[in-house]
Amino acid sequence: MNWKASRRDMLAGGVAGLAAAGAVRAGATSREEGKAILAPRPPMGWNSWNSFATTITEAQARETAAIMAEKLLPSGYDIFTVDIQWYEPEASSYTYNAKPKPAMDAYGRMIPAPNRFPSSAGGKGFTQLAKDVHALGMKFGIHVMRGIPRAAVEANLPILGTPYRAADIADRTSICSWNPDMYGVDMTRPGAQAYYDSIFRLYADWGVDFVKMDDMSRPYDAHAPEIEAAHKAIQATGRPIILSLSPGETPVTRGDHVRKYAQMWRISDDFWDDWSMLEAQFTRLENWTPYRGPGSWPDADMLPLGRLALGERDTRFTPDEQKTLMTLWSIARSPLIMGGDLRHLDAATLALLTNREILAVNQASQGNCPHFVEDGVRVWSAVPDDGKGRYLALFNTGDKAREVGVKLRDLGIDGPVAVRDLWEGKTMGQQAERVSAMLPPHGAALYRIS
């Protein structure tokens, strides 16, 4: 096999910028900052949004974390995240109260609502829950909204360590179109950075390892100063906190900026279990190829699998579509964040999430790139981290069964090659000129060629 030719083809496919990035491994350091890279591999974990909306309680979080530690942590899913409105005492669904009364401290910083998170009482915040999640061998994450609470501005609360107050830094014209909790922060005003420093200092003191920050990526340029402020505040804490920006679409033209200031960023609006949404992610992930690499992960959003939507239903994805979802997220190295209710985790979903050979593609490959060989199909390839062979993903995005394949020469490979089916866990024998499969509608296959 001609792996030099393969590498040339890969670079010609538009991923020249990843050649150097892909060589960086876990534990490597950034020459620019002399610090260990945050998120050297795509983050893996669980997030409460798809299953609990705004409503998760401490009891539910603890029950879920224990299941996660038992069922998913052995496969690498190690970030447990409490999503939106943990500070809202009356949160009840996927909609938001028009005039929330969030739990805050004296400095306008959101704290977990004690009626939902009893261990937060007495100003303890998430300290105890984070400690207990850490004791399970996992990292603890939270969701926050961009800006400063409107309630803090109305009360004109002081900003910790400064002579300034909330009204001094709030931009009342900068509001989220879908959530009523916050005003933006005008980063040109004195006290603005101090406010962001104060909230991330609080999160660091709680033991937070991961922050999903919402209302950040759109409109991107308007929010860029606050993206930079969050990054600067995290650095000031001295704690290695991963920053994940949401929602999308993050503009591809801002790729250099976003990968400088965050480790994850959403490439779309909220992703749910709808085929049209899944099909649209192919093009988005293709477009983000030049910016994918250690510490820099375009995020196709959470995995809406299993029981969803406050227990009202199971995923609408067919079994074939679920396999396509996991195959695409793996070959394109999107973060793998399970969204379904782990209290109802069934055997089929667990098997889908924990296939070791599939997860290895997501966690230990480089040079991941699309190949455009035929209308109505999608083809991706990548090189395993050990440099031995090639990963190949085939997708049928049409509504009828069809053969999907690619000539080895189009991958820059000289045959014959041995082919292993990673979903089935078995070797298929040798192919001399072409690798192909008969795929069902919306189906996928993932192989290792050697």
Coordinates of C-alpha atoms in Angstrom, one line a residue:
M1 CA 0.0 0.0 0.0
N2 CA 1.2 3.5 -0.8
W3 CA 0.6 5.5 2.4
K4 CA 2.7 8.5 1.1
A5 CA 0.2 8.9 -1.7
S6 CA -2.6 8.6 0.8
R7 CA -1.2 11.4 2.8
R8 CA -0.7 13.6 -0.3
D9 CA -4.3 13.0 -1.3
M10 CA -5.5 13.9 2.2
L11 CA -3.6 17.2 2.2
A12 CA -4.9 18.0 -1.3
G13 CA -8.4 17.5 0.1
G14 CA -8.2 20.7 2.0
V15 CA -6.7 19.8 5.4
A16 CA -3.2 21.1 5.0
G17 CA -3.7 23.1 8.2
L18 CA -4.3 19.9 10.2
A19 CA -1.1 18.2 9.3
A20 CA 0.8 19.9 12.1
A21 CA -2.1 20.0 14.5
G22 CA -2.8 16.3 14.1
A23 CA 0.7 15.5 15.3
V24 CA 0.0 17.0 18.7
R25 CA -0.9 14.4 21.3
A26 CA -2.4 14.3 24.7
G27 CA -0.1 15.9 27.3
A28 CA 1.5 18.1 24.6
T29 CA 2.0 21.7 25.3
S30 CA 1.2 24.9 23.4
R31 CA 4.3 26.7 22.3
E32 CA 2.4 29.9 22.5
E33 CA 1.4 29.6 26.1
G34 CA 3.7 26.9 27.4
K35 CA 0.7 25.2 29.0
A36 CA -0.9 21.8 28.5
I37 CA -3.5 21.8 25.8
L38 CA -7.1 21.6 27.1
A39 CA -9.1 18.9 25.4
P40 CA -6.4 17.3 23.3
R41 CA -9.1 14.8 22.2
P42 CA -12.8 15.4 21.5
P43 CA -14.5 15.7 24.9
M44 CA -16.9 12.9 25.8
G45 CA -19.6 13.0 28.4
W46 CA -23.3 13.5 29.2
N47 CA -25.5 16.7 29.3
S48 CA -28.9 17.1 30.9
W49 CA -30.6 19.2 28.2
N50 CA -32.0 16.6 25.9
S51 CA -33.7 14.6 28.7
F52 CA -34.3 17.1 31.5
A53 CA -34.6 20.5 29.8
T54 CA -34.3 23.2 32.5
T55 CA -35.6 20.9 35.3
I56 CA -32.9 18.6 36.6
T57 CA -32.6 18.4 40.4
E58 CA -29.7 17.4 42.6
A59 CA -31.3 14.0 43.3
Q60 CA -31.7 13.4 39.6
A61 CA -28.2 14.6 38.9
R62 CA -26.7 12.2 41.5
E63 CA -28.7 9.3 40.2
T64 CA -27.6 10.0 36.7
A65 CA -23.9 10.5 37.6
A66 CA -23.8 7.2 39.3
I67 CA -25.2 5.4 36.2
M68 CA -22.8 7.3 34.0
A69 CA -19.8 6.3 36.1
E70 CA -20.9 2.6 35.9
K71 CA -22.1 2.4 32.3
L72 CA -20.3 5.1 30.2
L73 CA -17.1 6.1 32.1
P74 CA -15.3 2.9 31.3
S75 CA -15.6 3.8 27.6
G76 CA -14.3 7.4 28.1
Y77 CA -17.4 9.4 28.8
D78 CA -16.1 11.5 31.7
I79 CA -17.7 15.0 31.7
F80 CA -21.0 15.2 33.6
T81 CA -22.8 18.5 32.8
V82 CA -25.8 20.2 34.4
D83 CA -27.4 22.3 31.6
I84 CA -29.4 25.5 31.6
Q85 CA -31.2 27.3 34.5
W86 CA -29.9 25.4 37.5
Y87 CA -30.2 28.8 39.2
E88 CA -34.0 29.1 38.4
P89 CA -36.2 27.9 41.4
E90 CA -39.3 27.5 39.2
A91 CA -37.8 26.0 36.0
S92 CA -40.3 23.5 34.7
S93 CA -39.9 22.6 31.0
Y94 CA -38.3 23.6 27.6
T95 CA -39.8 27.0 27.9
Y96 CA -38.5 29.9 30.1
N97 CA -40.3 32.0 32.6
A98 CA -40.7 35.5 31.3
K99 CA -39.6 37.1 34.5
P100 CA -37.3 34.7 36.3
K101 CA -36.2 35.2 39.9
P102 CA -32.8 33.4 39.8
A103 CA -30.8 32.5 42.8
M104 CA -27.8 34.8 43.1
D105 CA -25.2 35.8 45.6
A106 CA -24.6 39.4 46.8
Y107 CA -22.4 40.1 43.7
G108 CA -24.9 39.2 41.0
R109 CA -23.5 35.7 40.4
M110 CA -25.9 32.9 39.7
I111 CA -25.9 30.1 42.3
P112 CA -27.7 26.7 42.2
A113 CA -31.3 27.2 43.4
P114 CA -31.3 25.5 46.9
N115 CA -34.9 24.2 46.4
R116 CA -33.5 22.0 43.6
F117 CA -29.9 21.6 44.8
P118 CA -30.0 21.4 48.6
S119 CA -26.2 21.1 48.9
S120 CA -26.1 24.7 47.5
A121 CA -27.6 26.1 50.7
G122 CA -25.4 28.4 52.8
G123 CA -23.5 29.7 49.8
K124 CA -21.8 26.4 49.0
G125 CA -22.9 26.4 45.3
F126 CA -22.0 23.3 43.4
T127 CA -19.0 22.5 45.6
Q128 CA -20.4 19.3 47.1
L129 CA -21.9 18.0 43.9
A130 CA -18.7 18.6 42.0
K131 CA -16.7 16.9 44.7
D132 CA -18.9 13.9 44.6
V133 CA -18.8 13.7 40.8
H134 CA -15.0 13.9 41.0
A135 CA -15.1 11.1 43.5
L136 CA -16.8 8.9 40.8
G137 CA -13.8 9.6 38.6
M138 CA -15.5 12.2 36.4
K139 CA -15.3 15.9 35.6
F140 CA -18.1 18.3 36.5
G141 CA -19.6 20.8 34.0
I142 CA -22.2 23.5 34.0
H143 CA -24.1 25.6 31.5
V144 CA -24.1 29.4 31.8
M145 CA -25.6 32.2 29.7
R146 CA -23.6 35.0 28.3
G147 CA -23.7 38.2 30.3
I148 CA -24.9 39.4 33.6
P149 CA -28.3 38.6 35.2
R150 CA -31.0 41.1 34.5
A151 CA -32.1 40.7 38.1
A152 CA -28.6 41.8 39.2
V153 CA -28.9 44.9 37.0
E154 CA -32.3 45.7 38.4
A155 CA -30.9 45.4 41.9
N156 CA -27.7 47.2 40.8
L157 CA -25.6 44.7 42.8
P158 CA -21.9 45.4 43.3
I159 CA -19.2 43.7 41.2
L160 CA -16.8 41.8 43.5
G161 CA -13.6 43.6 44.2
T162 CA -14.5 46.8 42.4
P163 CA -16.2 50.1 43.0
Y164 CA -18.6 49.3 40.1
R165 CA -22.0 47.9 40.0
A166 CA -24.0 45.7 37.6
A167 CA -25.7 48.7 35.9
D168 CA -22.3 50.1 35.1
I169 CA -21.4 47.2 32.8
A170 CA -24.7 45.9 31.5
D171 CA -25.6 46.5 27.8
R172 CA -29.4 46.5 28.0
T173 CA -29.6 46.4 24.2
S174 CA -27.7 43.1 24.1
I175 CA -30.2 40.4 24.9
C176 CA -30.7 36.8 24.0
S177 CA -33.6 36.3 21.6
W178 CA -34.8 33.1 23.3
N179 CA -33.9 33.4 27.0
P180 CA -34.9 36.3 29.3
D181 CA -32.3 35.8 32.0
M182 CA -29.4 38.1 31.1
Y183 CA -28.1 41.3 29.6
G184 CA -24.9 41.4 27.7
V185 CA -21.8 42.9 29.2
D186 CA -20.2 45.9 27.5
M187 CA -16.5 45.0 27.6
T188 CA -15.4 48.6 27.0
R189 CA -16.6 49.6 30.5
P190 CA -14.6 49.6 33.7
G191 CA -15.5 46.6 35.8
A192 CA -16.6 44.4 32.9
Q193 CA -13.7 42.0 32.9
A194 CA -13.7 42.0 36.7
Y195 CA -17.3 40.7 36.5
Y196 CA -16.3 37.8 34.2
D197 CA -13.3 37.1 36.4
S198 CA -15.5 36.9 39.4
I199 CA -18.0 34.4 38.0
F200 CA -15.3 32.1 36.6
R201 CA -13.4 32.4 39.9
L202 CA -16.6 31.2 41.6
Y203 CA -16.9 28.2 39.2
A204 CA -13.3 27.3 39.7
D205 CA -13.8 27.4 43.5
W206 CA -16.7 25.1 43.1
G207 CA -14.5 22.6 41.2
V208 CA -16.0 23.1 37.7
D209 CA -14.0 21.5 34.9
F210 CA -16.2 22.3 31.9
V211 CA -18.4 25.4 31.0
K212 CA -20.9 25.4 28.2
M213 CA -21.5 29.1 27.6
D214 CA -24.7 29.9 25.7
D215 CA -25.8 32.8 23.5
M216 CA -22.1 33.2 22.5
S217 CA -21.6 32.1 18.9
R218 CA -24.4 34.0 17.2
P219 CA -24.1 36.8 16.2
Y220 CA -20.4 36.0 16.5
D221 CA -18.8 39.3 16.0
A222 CA -21.1 41.1 18.4
H223 CA -20.2 38.6 21.1
A224 CA -16.5 38.2 20.4
P225 CA -15.4 40.6 23.2
E226 CA -17.3 38.4 25.7
I227 CA -15.8 35.2 24.2
E228 CA -12.4 36.7 24.8
A229 CA -13.4 37.9 28.3
A230 CA -14.5 34.4 29.3
H231 CA -11.2 32.9 28.0
K232 CA -9.2 35.5 29.9
A233 CA -11.2 34.9 33.1
I234 CA -10.6 31.1 32.8
Q235 CA -6.9 31.7 32.4
A236 CA -6.9 33.9 35.5
T237 CA -8.4 31.1 37.7
G238 CA -5.4 28.8 37.0
R239 CA -7.9 25.9 36.7
P240 CA -8.0 23.9 33.4
I241 CA -11.6 24.6 32.5
I242 CA -12.8 23.6 29.0
L243 CA -14.9 26.3 27.3
S244 CA -17.6 25.2 25.0
L245 CA -19.5 27.9 23.0
S246 CA -23.1 27.6 22.0
P247 CA -25.3 27.7 20.0
G248 CA -24.3 27.9 16.3
E249 CA -24.0 28.4 13.5
T250 CA -20.5 29.7 14.4
P251 CA -19.3 31.3 11.1
V252 CA -16.5 29.3 9.5
T253 CA -14.8 32.5 8.6
R254 CA -14.2 33.1 12.3
G255 CA -12.5 29.7 12.7
D256 CA -9.1 31.2 13.7
H257 CA -10.6 33.4 16.4
V258 CA -12.9 30.7 17.9
R259 CA -10.2 28.1 18.2
K260 CA -7.9 30.6 19.9
Y261 CA -10.4 31.3 22.7
A262 CA -12.5 28.1 23.1
Q263 CA -12.0 24.4 22.9
M264 CA -15.4 23.5 21.5
W265 CA -18.0 25.5 19.5
R266 CA -21.3 24.6 18.1
I267 CA -21.6 24.5 14.3
S268 CA -25.4 24.5 14.3
D269 CA -28.4 25.5 16.3
D270 CA -29.8 22.8 18.7
F271 CA -29.6 19.4 17.1
W272 CA -32.5 17.0 17.7
D273 CA -33.5 13.5 16.4
D274 CA -34.7 14.6 13.0
W275 CA -33.1 13.2 9.8
S276 CA -33.1 16.6 8.0
M277 CA -31.0 18.0 10.8
L278 CA -28.6 15.1 10.7
E279 CA -28.2 15.3 7.0
A280 CA -27.4 19.0 7.3
Q281 CA -24.5 18.3 9.7
F282 CA -22.6 16.5 7.0
T283 CA -21.9 19.8 5.1
R284 CA -21.2 21.7 8.2
L285 CA -18.6 19.2 9.4
E286 CA -17.0 19.2 6.0
N287 CA -16.7 23.0 6.0
W288 CA -15.0 23.0 9.5
T289 CA -12.3 20.5 8.4
P290 CA -9.4 23.0 8.5
Y291 CA -10.0 23.9 12.1
R292 CA -10.3 20.4 13.7
G293 CA -7.4 19.3 15.9
P294 CA -6.1 19.0 19.5
G295 CA -7.8 21.6 21.6
S296 CA -10.0 22.7 18.8
W297 CA -13.3 20.8 18.2
P298 CA -16.2 21.9 15.9
D299 CA -19.2 20.6 17.9
A300 CA -22.1 19.0 16.0
D301 CA -24.0 19.0 19.3
M302 CA -25.3 16.3 21.7
L303 CA -26.4 12.8 20.8
P304 CA -30.2 12.7 21.1
L305 CA -30.4 9.0 21.7
G306 CA -32.5 6.8 24.0
R307 CA -35.2 8.4 26.2
L308 CA -35.7 12.1 25.6
A309 CA -37.8 15.2 26.3
L310 CA -38.7 14.9 29.9
G311 CA -39.4 11.2 29.4
E312 CA -42.1 11.8 26.8
R313 CA -40.6 9.8 24.0
D314 CA -37.6 7.7 22.8
T315 CA -35.4 9.0 20.0
R316 CA -37.1 9.3 16.6
F317 CA -33.9 8.2 14.8
T318 CA -34.2 4.7 13.2
P319 CA -31.5 2.2 14.2
D320 CA -29.7 2.9 10.8
E321 CA -29.8 6.7 11.5
Q322 CA -28.4 6.2 15.0
K323 CA -25.5 4.3 13.5
T324 CA -25.0 7.1 10.9
L325 CA -25.0 9.6 13.7
M326 CA -22.3 7.8 15.7
T327 CA -20.3 7.1 12.5
L328 CA -20.3 10.7 11.4
W329 CA -19.6 12.2 14.8
S330 CA -16.7 9.7 15.1
I331 CA -15.0 10.1 11.7
A332 CA -15.4 13.9 11.9
R333 CA -14.2 13.9 15.6
S334 CA -17.1 15.9 17.0
P335 CA -17.4 15.8 20.8
L336 CA -19.5 12.9 22.0
I337 CA -21.9 14.2 24.5
M338 CA -24.8 11.8 25.3
G339 CA -28.1 13.6 25.8
G340 CA -30.6 10.8 26.6
D341 CA -31.9 9.9 30.0
L342 CA -29.4 7.4 31.4
R343 CA -32.0 6.1 33.9
H344 CA -33.7 4.5 30.9
L345 CA -30.5 3.4 29.0
D346 CA -31.4 0.3 27.0
A347 CA -28.9 -2.3 25.8
A348 CA -29.0 -1.3 22.1
T349 CA -28.2 2.4 22.9
L350 CA -25.5 1.4 25.4
A351 CA -23.9 -0.8 22.7
L352 CA -24.1 2.0 20.2
L353 CA -22.3 4.4 22.6
T354 CA -19.6 2.1 23.8
N355 CA -18.3 0.3 20.7
R356 CA -14.5 0.5 21.3
E357 CA -13.4 0.4 17.7
I358 CA -15.8 3.2 16.8
L359 CA -14.8 5.3 19.7
A360 CA -11.1 4.9 18.7
V361 CA -11.9 6.7 15.4
N362 CA -13.2 9.6 17.4
Q363 CA -10.5 9.7 20.0
A364 CA -7.4 8.6 18.1
S365 CA -7.3 9.6 14.5
Q366 CA -6.0 12.5 12.5
G367 CA -6.3 14.0 9.0
N368 CA -10.0 13.4 9.1
C369 CA -11.5 14.7 5.8
P370 CA -14.3 14.2 3.3
H371 CA -14.0 12.8 -0.2
F372 CA -16.4 13.9 -2.9
V373 CA -16.9 10.9 -5.1
E374 CA -20.6 10.7 -6.0
D375 CA -23.9 12.5 -5.6
G376 CA -26.2 11.2 -2.9
V377 CA -23.4 9.7 -0.8
R378 CA -20.8 10.8 1.6
V379 CA -17.4 9.4 2.2
W380 CA -14.9 10.3 4.9
S381 CA -11.4 8.9 5.7
A382 CA -8.9 9.4 8.5
V383 CA -5.5 8.0 9.6
P384 CA -5.3 6.1 12.9
D385 CA -3.0 7.7 15.4
D386 CA -0.6 4.7 15.1
G387 CA -0.2 5.5 11.4
K388 CA -1.2 1.9 10.5
G389 CA -3.8 1.8 7.8
R390 CA -6.8 4.1 7.2
Y391 CA -10.3 4.6 8.5
L392 CA -13.1 4.8 5.9
A393 CA -16.7 5.9 6.5
L394 CA -19.4 5.3 3.9
F395 CA -22.8 7.0 4.1
N396 CA -26.0 6.6 2.1
T397 CA -28.0 9.8 2.7
G398 CA -30.7 8.8 0.2
D399 CA -34.1 7.3 0.8
K400 CA -33.4 4.0 -1.0
A401 CA -30.9 1.3 -0.4
R402 CA -27.8 1.5 -2.6
E403 CA -24.2 0.5 -3.0
V404 CA -21.8 3.1 -1.7
G405 CA -18.1 2.7 -2.4
V406 CA -14.8 4.4 -3.2
K407 CA -11.9 3.4 -5.3
L408 CA -8.7 2.9 -3.4
R409 CA -6.8 5.1 -5.9
D410 CA -9.2 7.9 -5.0
L411 CA -7.9 7.6 -1.4
G412 CA -4.3 7.6 -2.7
I413 CA -3.9 3.9 -1.8
D414 CA -2.4 1.1 -3.8
G415 CA -4.2 -2.3 -3.2
P416 CA -4.8 -4.9 -2.2
V417 CA -6.0 -4.1 1.3
A418 CA -7.6 -6.0 4.2
V419 CA -10.9 -4.5 5.4
R420 CA -12.3 -4.7 8.9
D421 CA -15.9 -3.8 9.6
L422 CA -15.7 -1.8 12.9
W423 CA -19.4 -1.9 13.7
E424 CA -19.6 -5.7 13.2
G425 CA -16.1 -6.3 14.7
K426 CA -15.0 -8.7 12.0
T427 CA -12.6 -8.8 9.1
M428 CA -14.1 -8.9 5.7
G429 CA -11.2 -10.1 3.6
Q430 CA -9.1 -8.3 0.9
Q431 CA -10.1 -5.8 -1.7
A432 CA -8.0 -5.1 -4.7
E433 CA -9.4 -1.9 -6.2
R434 CA -12.5 -0.7 -4.4
V435 CA -14.2 -0.8 -1.0
S436 CA -18.0 -0.7 -1.0
A437 CA -21.1 -1.8 0.9
M438 CA -24.8 -2.1 0.2
L439 CA -26.3 0.4 2.6
P440 CA -29.9 0.9 3.7
P441 CA -31.5 4.3 3.5
H442 CA -29.8 6.7 5.8
G443 CA -27.3 4.0 6.6
A444 CA -23.5 4.0 7.2
A445 CA -20.5 1.7 7.4
L446 CA -17.1 2.3 9.1
Y447 CA -14.0 0.3 8.2
R448 CA -10.4 0.1 9.0
I449 CA -8.2 -0.6 5.9
S450 CA -4.8 -2.1 6.3

